[in-house]
Coordinates of C-alpha atoms in Angstrom, one line a residue:
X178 CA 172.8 105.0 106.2
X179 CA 172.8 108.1 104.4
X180 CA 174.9 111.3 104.9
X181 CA 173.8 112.9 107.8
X182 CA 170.8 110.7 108.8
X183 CA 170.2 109.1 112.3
X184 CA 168.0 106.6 113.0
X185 CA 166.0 107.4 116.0
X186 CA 164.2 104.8 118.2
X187 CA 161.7 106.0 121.2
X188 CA 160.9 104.4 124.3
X189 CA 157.5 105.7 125.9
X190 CA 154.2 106.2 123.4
X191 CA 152.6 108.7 125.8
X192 CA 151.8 112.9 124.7
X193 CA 155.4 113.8 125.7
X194 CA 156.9 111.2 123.0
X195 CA 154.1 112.9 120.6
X196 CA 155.8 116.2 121.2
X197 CA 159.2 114.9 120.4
X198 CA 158.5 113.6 117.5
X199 CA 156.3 116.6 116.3
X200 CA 159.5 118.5 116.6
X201 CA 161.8 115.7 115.1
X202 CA 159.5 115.8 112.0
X203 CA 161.8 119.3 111.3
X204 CA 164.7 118.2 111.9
X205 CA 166.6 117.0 108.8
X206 CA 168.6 114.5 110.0
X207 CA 165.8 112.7 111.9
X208 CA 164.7 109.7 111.0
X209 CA 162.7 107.2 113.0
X210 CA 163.4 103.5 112.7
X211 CA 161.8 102.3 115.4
X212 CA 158.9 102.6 118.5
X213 CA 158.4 100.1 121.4
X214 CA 155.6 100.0 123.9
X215 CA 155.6 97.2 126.4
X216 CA 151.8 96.7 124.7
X217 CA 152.4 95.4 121.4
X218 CA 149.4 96.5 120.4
X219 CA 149.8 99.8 121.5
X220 CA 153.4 99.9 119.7
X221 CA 152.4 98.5 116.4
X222 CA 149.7 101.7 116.7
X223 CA 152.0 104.1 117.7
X224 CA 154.3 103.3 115.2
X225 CA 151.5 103.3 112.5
X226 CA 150.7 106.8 113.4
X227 CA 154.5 108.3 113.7
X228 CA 155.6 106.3 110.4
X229 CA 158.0 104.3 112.0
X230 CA 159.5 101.1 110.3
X231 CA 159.1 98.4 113.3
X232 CA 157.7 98.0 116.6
X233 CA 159.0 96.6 119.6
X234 CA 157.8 95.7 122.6
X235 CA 160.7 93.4 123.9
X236 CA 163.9 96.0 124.7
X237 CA 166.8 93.9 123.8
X238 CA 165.6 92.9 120.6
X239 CA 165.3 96.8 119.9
X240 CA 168.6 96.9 121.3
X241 CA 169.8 95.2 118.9
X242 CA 168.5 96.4 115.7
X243 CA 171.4 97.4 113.8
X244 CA 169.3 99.8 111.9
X245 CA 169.2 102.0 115.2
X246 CA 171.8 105.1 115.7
X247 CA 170.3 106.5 118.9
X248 CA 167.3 106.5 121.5
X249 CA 165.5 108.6 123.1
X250 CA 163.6 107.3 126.5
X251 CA 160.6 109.0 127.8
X252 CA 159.7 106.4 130.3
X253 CA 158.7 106.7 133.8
X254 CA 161.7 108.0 136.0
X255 CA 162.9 104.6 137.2
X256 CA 163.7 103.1 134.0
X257 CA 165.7 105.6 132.8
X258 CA 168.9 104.5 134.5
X259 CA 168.3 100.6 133.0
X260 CA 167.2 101.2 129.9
X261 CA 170.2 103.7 129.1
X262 CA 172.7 101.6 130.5
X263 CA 170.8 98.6 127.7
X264 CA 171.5 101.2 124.4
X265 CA 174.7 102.4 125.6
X266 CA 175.9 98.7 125.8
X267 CA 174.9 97.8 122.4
X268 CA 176.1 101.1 121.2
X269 CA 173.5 103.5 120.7
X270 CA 173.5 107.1 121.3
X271 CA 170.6 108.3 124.4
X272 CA 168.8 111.5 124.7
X273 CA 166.8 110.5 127.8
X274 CA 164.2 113.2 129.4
X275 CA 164.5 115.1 132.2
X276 CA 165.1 114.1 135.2
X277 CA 167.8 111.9 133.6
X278 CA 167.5 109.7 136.2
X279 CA 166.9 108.7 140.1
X280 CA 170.0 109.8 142.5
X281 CA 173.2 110.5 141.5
X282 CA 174.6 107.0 142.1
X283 CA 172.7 106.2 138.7
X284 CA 173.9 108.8 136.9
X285 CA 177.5 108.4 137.4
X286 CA 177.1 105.4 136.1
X287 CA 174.9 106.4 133.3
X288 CA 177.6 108.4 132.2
X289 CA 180.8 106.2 132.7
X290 CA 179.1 104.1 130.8
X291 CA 179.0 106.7 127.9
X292 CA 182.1 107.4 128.4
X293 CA 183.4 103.8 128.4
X294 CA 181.5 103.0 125.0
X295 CA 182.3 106.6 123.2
X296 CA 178.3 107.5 122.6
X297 CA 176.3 110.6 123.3
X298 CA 174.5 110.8 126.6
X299 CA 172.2 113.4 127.3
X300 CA 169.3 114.7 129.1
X301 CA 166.4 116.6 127.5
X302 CA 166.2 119.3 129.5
X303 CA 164.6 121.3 126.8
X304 CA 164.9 125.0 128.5
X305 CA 168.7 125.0 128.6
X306 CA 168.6 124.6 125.3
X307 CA 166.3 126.9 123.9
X308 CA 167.2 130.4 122.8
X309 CA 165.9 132.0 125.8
X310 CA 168.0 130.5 127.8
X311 CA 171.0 132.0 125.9
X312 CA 169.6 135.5 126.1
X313 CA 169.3 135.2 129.8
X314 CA 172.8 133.9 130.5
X315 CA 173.7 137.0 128.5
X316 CA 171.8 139.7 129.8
X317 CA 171.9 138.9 133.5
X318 CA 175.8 140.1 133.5
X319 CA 174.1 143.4 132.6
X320 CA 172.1 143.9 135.9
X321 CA 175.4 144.3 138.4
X322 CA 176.0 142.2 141.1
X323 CA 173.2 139.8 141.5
X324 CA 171.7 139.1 145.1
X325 CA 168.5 136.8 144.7
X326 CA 167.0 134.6 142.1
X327 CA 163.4 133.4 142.2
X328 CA 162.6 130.7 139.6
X329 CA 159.2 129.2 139.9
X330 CA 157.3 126.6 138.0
X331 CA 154.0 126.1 139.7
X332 CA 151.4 123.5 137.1
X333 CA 147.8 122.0 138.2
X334 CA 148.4 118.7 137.1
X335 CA 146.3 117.5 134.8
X336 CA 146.4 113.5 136.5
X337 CA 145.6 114.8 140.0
X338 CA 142.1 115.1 140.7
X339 CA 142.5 110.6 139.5
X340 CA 145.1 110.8 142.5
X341 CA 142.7 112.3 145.0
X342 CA 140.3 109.9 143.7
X343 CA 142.2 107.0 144.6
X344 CA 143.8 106.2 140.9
X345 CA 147.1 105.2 140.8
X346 CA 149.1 107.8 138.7
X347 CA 153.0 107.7 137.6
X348 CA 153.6 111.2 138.4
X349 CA 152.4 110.6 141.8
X350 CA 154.2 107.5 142.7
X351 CA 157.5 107.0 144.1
X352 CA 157.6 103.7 143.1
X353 CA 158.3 105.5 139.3
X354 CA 160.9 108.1 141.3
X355 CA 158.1 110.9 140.5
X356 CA 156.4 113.8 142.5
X357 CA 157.0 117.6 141.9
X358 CA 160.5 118.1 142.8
X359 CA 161.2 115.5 140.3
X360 CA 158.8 116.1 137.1
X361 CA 158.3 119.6 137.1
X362 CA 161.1 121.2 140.5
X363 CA 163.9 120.3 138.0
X364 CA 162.9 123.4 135.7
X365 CA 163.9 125.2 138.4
X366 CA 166.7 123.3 140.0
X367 CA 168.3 122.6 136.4
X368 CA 169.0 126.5 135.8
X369 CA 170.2 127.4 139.1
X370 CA 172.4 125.1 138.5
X371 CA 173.7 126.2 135.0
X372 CA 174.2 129.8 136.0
X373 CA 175.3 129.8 139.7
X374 CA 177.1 126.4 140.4
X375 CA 176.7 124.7 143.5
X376 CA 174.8 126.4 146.2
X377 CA 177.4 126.7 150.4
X378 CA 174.5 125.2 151.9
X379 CA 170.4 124.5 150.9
X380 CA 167.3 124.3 152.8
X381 CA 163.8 122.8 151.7
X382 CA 160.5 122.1 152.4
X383 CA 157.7 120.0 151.1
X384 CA 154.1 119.8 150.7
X385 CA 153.5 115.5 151.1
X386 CA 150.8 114.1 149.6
X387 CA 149.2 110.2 150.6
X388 CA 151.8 107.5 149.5
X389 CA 154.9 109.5 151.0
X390 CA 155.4 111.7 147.7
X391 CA 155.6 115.6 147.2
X392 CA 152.7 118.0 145.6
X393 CA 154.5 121.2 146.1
X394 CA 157.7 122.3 147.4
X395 CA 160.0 124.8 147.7
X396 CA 164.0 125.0 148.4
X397 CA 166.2 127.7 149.6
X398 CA 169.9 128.3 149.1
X399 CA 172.9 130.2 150.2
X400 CA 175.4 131.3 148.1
X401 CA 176.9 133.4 150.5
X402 CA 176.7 136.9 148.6
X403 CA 173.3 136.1 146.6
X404 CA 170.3 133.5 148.0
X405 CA 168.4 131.5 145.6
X406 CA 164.7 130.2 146.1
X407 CA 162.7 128.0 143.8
X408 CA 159.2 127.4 144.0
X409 CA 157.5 124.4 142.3
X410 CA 154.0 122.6 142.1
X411 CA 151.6 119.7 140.9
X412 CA 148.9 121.2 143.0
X413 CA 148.7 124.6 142.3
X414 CA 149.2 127.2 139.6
X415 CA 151.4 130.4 139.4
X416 CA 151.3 133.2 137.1
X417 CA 154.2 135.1 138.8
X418 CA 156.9 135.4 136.4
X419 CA 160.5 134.1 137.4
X420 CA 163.3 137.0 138.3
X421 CA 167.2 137.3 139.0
X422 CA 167.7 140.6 141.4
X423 CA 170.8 142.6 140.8
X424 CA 172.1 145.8 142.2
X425 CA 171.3 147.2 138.7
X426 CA 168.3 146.0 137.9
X427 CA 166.0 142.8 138.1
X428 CA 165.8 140.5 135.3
X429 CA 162.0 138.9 134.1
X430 CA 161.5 135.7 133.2
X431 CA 157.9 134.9 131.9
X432 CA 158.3 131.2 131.9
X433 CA 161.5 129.1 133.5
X434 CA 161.2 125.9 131.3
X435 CA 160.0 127.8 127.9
X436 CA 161.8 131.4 128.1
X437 CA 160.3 133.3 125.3
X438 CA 160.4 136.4 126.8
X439 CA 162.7 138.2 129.1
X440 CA 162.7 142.0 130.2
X441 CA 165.2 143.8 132.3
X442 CA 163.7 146.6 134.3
X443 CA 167.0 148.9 135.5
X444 CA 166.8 150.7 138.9
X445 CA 167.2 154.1 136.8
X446 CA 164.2 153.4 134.6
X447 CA 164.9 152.3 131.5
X448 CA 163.6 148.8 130.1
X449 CA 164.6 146.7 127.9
X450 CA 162.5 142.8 126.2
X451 CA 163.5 140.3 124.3
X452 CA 161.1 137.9 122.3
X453 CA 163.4 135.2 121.8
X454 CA 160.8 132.7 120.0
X455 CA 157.7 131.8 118.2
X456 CA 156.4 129.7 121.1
X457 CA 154.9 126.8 121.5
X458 CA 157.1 123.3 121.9
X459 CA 160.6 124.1 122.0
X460 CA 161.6 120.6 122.4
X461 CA 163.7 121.6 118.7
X462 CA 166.4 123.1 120.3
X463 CA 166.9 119.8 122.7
X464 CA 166.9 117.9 119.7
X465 CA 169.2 120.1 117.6
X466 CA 171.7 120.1 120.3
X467 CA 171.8 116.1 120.6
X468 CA 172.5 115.5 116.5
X469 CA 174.6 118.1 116.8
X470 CA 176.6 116.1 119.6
X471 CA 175.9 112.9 117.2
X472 CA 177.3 114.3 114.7
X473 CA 180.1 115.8 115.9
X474 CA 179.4 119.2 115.7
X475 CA 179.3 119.9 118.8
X476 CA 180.3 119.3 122.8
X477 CA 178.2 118.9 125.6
X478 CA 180.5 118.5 128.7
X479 CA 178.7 121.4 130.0
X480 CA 175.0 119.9 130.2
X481 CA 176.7 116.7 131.6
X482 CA 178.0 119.1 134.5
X483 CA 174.6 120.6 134.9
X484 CA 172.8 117.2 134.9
X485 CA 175.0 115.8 137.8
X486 CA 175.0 118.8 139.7
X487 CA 171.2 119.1 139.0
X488 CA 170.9 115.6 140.4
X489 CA 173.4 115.7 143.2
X490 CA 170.9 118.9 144.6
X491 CA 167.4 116.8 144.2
X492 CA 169.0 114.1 146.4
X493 CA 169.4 116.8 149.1
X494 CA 166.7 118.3 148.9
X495 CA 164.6 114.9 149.4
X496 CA 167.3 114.0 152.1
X497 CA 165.7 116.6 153.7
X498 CA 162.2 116.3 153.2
X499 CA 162.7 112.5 154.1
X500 CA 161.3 111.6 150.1
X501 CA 162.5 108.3 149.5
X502 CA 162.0 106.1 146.0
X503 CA 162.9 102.5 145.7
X504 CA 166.0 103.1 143.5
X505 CA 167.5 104.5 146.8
X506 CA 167.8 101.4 148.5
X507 CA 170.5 100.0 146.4
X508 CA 172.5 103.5 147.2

């Protein structure tokens, strides 16, 4: 292997995988080895068109390529807890997309497992990484105490109008541990958990669609001297920006998972924006982060905190609104 290069293998061929690897293609210690599909066909295509060097579409034999440094999964929710345990035992490094997993049970022992077999682990939560978000956990010390925090991430999905049709879809099957809390709530729940910790007490609500998963929902918690509310969707859109309230002033945010611009407005009038990227995918700074971890350049005990915590909070919030997946029963 070469100074500085890691060989990359993905799991999952669909758009988000294209993303990824549209990104990767800038970072210069990138390098895929390897693609698998569970349709051979499809894999040997996909790997054709990304430039890869093999195709799988058998999982322990691409667990065992020796020619493999890390992984990165993008397969439906469910299979992220089994296939990460698979590379972490034969020694391979995961990046594995949001939400990392099912319940919390899984990811404890996603992560002892890392632990155990001194590899990376980590979740592509792409906004936490991005340079927005590091203007935002500046600047909101700058608006005095803070007593509310709206994030919202409302998205017509594209697969829906198949779902009302009667189509089976991923996203809106629990059988994959999907729905909107899951595939596009964590945006939400994933920074309220970075910059405020763990909420005294939460409440929640949700909009069920047929086959006992969620469309919409929307959670509530107490912090005792601040209240936090997120508000997510698969069945509706928002153009309301995101906010954090302080005494001081209130804090913009145009878009929770890809914060590109901020603005604080201050109760005495002045204003003040930041334009903290060029837009577009930001699944770089995701990326960046993990080779960094790789590589030894840097820690990421922090997004490890903020992934369990993240988790730990999703399984209350469908304790309450009674949304149950498969990989629950073994809880």
């Amino acid at each position: 292997m070469e100074k500085n290069e890691i060989r990359f293998a993905t799991v999952g061929t669909s758009g988000i995988t294209e993303q990824f690897l549209e990104e990767a293609a800038n970072n210069s210690e990138f390098r895929l080895r390897a693609v698998y599909s569970r349709d051979r066909e499809r894999a040997e295509r996909f790997a054709r068109q990304q430039g890869a060097d093999v195709y799988y579409d058998d999982l322990d034999a691409m667990a065992e390529d020796p020619e493999i440094d890390a992984v990165y999964i993008a397969s439906p929710n469910a299979l992220h807890c089994a296939q990460t345990m698979k590379f972490i035992a034969a020694g391979k490094h995961v990046l594995c997309e949001k939400p990392l997993c099912s319940n919390l049970s899984e990811a404890r022992r996603m992560f002892e497992a890392a632990e155990q077999s001194n590899v990376i682990l980590m979740e592509a939560m792409r906004s936490l990484h991005d340079p927005g978000f590091g203007v935002l956990r500046e600047e909101i010390k700058k608006i005095g105490k803070i007593r509310r925090a709206s994030f919202r991430y409302c998205q017509y999905s594209s697969r829906y109008d198949a779902f009302k049709a009667g189509k089976r879809q991923n996203i809106f099957d629990p059988g994959c541990s999907a729905g909107a809390l899951m595939d596009i709530g964590v945006y939400c729940v994933e920074p309220l958990a970075a910059l405020f910790g763990e909420p005294k007490s939460l409440q929640a609500v949700s909009v069920m669609l047929d086959g006992g998963i969620d469309g919409a929902g929307t959670v509530l918690a107490d912090y005792g001297d601040m209240t936090a509310e997120l508000i997510y969707s698969k069945i509706t859109e928002s153009h309301l920006p995101s906010e954090v309230q302080g005494e001081a002033g209130v804090l913009l945010i145009d878009e929770i998972a890809c914060p590109e611009k901020i603005e604080i407005r201050y109760n005495d009038g002045r204003t003040k924006r930041f334009d903290t990227g060029p837009g577009g995918n930001n699944m770089r700074y995701e990326l960046q982060g993990f080779t960094d971890a790789v590589s030894g350049r840097k820690h990421i005990e922090e997004y490890r905190r903020i992934s369990m915590l993240s988790i730990k909070l999703m399984d209350r919030v469908r304790e309450i609104c009674g949304i149950r997946f498969p990989a629950d029963e073994s809880v």
